[in-house]
mmCIF file of C-alpha atoms in Angstrom:
data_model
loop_
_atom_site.group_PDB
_atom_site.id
_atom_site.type_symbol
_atom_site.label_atom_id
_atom_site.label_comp_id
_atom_site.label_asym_id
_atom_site.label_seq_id
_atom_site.Cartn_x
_atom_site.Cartn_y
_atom_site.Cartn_z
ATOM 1 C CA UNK A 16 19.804 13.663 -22.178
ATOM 2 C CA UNK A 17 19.766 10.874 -19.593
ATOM 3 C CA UNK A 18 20.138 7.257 -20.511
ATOM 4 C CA UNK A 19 17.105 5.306 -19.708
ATOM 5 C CA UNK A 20 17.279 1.604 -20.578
ATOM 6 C CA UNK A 21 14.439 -0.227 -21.998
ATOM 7 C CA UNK A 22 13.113 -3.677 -19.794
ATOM 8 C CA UNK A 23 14.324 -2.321 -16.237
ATOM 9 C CA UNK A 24 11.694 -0.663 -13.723
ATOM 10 C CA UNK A 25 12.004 2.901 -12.225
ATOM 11 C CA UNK A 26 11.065 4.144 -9.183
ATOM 12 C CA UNK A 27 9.760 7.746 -9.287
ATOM 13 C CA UNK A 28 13.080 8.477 -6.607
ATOM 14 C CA UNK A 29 15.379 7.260 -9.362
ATOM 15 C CA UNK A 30 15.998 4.196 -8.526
ATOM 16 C CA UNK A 31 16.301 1.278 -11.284
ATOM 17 C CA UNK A 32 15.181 -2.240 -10.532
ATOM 18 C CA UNK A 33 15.895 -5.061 -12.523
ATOM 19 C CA UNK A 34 13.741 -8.209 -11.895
ATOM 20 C CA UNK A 35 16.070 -11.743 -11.615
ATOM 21 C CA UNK A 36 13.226 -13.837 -10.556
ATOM 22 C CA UNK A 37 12.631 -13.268 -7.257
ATOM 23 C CA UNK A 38 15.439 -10.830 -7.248
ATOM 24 C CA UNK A 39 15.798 -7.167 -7.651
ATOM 25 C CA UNK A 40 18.967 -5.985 -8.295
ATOM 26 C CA UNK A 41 18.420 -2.268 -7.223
ATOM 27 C CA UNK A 42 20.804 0.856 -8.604
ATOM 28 C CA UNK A 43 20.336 4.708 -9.505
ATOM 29 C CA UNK A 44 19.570 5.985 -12.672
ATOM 30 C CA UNK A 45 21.845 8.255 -14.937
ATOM 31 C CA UNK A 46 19.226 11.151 -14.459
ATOM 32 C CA UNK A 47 19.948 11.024 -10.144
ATOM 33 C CA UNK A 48 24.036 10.438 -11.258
ATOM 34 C CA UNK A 49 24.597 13.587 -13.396
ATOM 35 C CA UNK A 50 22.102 15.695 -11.314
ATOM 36 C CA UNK A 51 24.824 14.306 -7.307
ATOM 37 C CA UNK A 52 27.914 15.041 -9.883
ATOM 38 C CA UNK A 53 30.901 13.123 -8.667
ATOM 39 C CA UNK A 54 30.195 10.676 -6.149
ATOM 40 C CA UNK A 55 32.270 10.163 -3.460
ATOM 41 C CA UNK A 56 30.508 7.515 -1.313
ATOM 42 C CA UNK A 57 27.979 5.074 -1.029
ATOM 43 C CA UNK A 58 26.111 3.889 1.855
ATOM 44 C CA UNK A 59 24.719 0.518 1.987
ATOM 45 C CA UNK A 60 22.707 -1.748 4.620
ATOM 46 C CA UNK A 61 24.870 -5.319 4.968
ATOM 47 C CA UNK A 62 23.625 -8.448 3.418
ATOM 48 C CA UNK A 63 20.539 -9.992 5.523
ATOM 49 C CA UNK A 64 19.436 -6.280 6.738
ATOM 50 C CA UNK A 65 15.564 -5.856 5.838
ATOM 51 C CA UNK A 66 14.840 -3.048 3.402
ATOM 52 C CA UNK A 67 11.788 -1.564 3.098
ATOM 53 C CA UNK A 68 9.663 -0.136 -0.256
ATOM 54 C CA UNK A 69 9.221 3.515 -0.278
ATOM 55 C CA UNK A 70 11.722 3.719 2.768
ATOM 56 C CA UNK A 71 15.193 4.881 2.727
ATOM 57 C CA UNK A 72 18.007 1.927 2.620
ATOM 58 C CA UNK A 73 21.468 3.997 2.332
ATOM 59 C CA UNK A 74 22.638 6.932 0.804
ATOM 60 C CA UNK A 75 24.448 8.327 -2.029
ATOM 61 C CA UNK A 76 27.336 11.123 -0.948
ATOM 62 C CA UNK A 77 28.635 13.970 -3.599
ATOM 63 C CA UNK A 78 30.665 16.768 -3.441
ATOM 64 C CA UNK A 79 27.581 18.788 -3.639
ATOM 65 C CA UNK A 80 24.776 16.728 -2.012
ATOM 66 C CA UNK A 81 23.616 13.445 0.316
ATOM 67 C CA UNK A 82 20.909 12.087 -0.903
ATOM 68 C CA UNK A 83 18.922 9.109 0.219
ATOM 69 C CA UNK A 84 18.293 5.869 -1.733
ATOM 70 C CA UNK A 85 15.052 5.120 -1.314
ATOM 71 C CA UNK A 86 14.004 0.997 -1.902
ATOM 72 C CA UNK A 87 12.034 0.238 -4.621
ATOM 73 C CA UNK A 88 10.463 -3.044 -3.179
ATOM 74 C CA UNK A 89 10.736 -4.787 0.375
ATOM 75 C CA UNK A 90 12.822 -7.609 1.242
ATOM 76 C CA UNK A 91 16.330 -8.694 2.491
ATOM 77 C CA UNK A 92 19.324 -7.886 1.119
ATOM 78 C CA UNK A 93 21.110 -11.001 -0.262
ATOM 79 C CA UNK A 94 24.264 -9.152 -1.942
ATOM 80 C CA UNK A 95 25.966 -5.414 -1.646
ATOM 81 C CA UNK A 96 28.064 -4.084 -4.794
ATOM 82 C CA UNK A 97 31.295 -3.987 -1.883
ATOM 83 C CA UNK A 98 33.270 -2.358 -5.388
ATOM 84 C CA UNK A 99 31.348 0.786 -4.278
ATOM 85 C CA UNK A 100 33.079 0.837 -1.088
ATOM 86 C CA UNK A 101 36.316 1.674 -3.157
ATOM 87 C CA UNK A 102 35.280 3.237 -6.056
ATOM 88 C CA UNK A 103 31.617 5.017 -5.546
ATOM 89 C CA UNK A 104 32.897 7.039 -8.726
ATOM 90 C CA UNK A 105 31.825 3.856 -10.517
ATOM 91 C CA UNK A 106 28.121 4.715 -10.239
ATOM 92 C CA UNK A 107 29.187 8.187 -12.241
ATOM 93 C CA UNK A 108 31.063 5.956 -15.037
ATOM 94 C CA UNK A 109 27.896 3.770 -15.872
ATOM 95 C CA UNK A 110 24.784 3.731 -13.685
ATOM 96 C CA UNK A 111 23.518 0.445 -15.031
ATOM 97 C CA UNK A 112 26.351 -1.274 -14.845
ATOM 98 C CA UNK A 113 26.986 -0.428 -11.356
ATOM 99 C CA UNK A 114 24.174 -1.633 -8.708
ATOM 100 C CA UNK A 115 24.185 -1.340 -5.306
ATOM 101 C CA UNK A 116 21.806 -3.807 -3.739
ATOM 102 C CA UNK A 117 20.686 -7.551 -4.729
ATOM 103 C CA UNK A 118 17.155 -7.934 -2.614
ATOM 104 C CA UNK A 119 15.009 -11.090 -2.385
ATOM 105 C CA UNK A 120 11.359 -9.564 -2.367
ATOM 106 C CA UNK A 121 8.956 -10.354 -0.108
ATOM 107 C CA UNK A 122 6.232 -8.995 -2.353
ATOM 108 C CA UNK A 123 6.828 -9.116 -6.004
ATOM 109 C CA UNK A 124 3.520 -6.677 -6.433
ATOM 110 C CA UNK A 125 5.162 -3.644 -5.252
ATOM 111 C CA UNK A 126 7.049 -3.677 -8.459
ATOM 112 C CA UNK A 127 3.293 -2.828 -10.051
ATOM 113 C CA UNK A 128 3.902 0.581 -8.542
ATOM 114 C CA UNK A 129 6.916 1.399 -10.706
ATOM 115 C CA UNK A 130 7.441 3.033 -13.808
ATOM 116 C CA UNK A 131 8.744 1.353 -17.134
ATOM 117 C CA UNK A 132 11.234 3.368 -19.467
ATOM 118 C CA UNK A 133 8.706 5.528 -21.164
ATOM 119 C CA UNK A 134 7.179 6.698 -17.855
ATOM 120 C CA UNK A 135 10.377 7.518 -16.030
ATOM 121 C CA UNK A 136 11.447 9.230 -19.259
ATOM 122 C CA UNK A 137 8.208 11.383 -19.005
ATOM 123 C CA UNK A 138 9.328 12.228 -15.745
ATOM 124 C CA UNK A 139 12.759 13.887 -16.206
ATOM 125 C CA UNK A 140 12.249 15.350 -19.120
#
């Protein structure tokens, strides 16, 4: 079973937000960790770039799949987790822990569209 933490926002792409004001710090779920396996890089836009909700801002490499990471909410990136640069493996140690992206929103609505805990769980059951 997946761990699924309680006050953070999903997106149905498995992305977790967690809402700092107008902040969202912006990772991937356990679920989208164990289903990559071990990570072995992470792709991320640079602080200022413009990231898009529902569009693709980077990627997450394993040794058996890319896949893109997908933004939950629009904005501009004000910080990048530069720890994954070195260590991607982190994400695979503890998801939540681990972020990727810090994002001032430019439309704290969009996070209406996501999922709390209970519906993201219902979803990867």
């Amino acid at each position: 079973m997946s761990k699924i933490i309680e006050g953070l926002l999903y997106s149905e792409s498995h992305e977790w937000v967690k809402v700092e004001g107008d902040i969202a710090v912006i990772g991937v779920s356990d679920f989208a960790q164990k289903e990559m396996g071990d990570i072995t890089y992470v792709d991320m836009p640079d602080v200022d770039d413009e990231v898009t909700a529902e569009e693709d801002f980077g990627a997450l490499e394993s040794v058996k799949a890319s896949s893109d990471l997908i933004s939950p909410v629009s904005g501009v990136v004000v910080e990048k987790n530069e720890e994954l640069e070195d260590q991607p493996e982190l994400i695979n140690q503890d998801a939540y822990a681990n972020w990727i992206i810090k994002v001032k929103m430019s439309d704290v609505s969009e996070l209406e569209k996501l999922l709390d805990a209970k519906g993201y769980a219902a979803i990867t059951e």
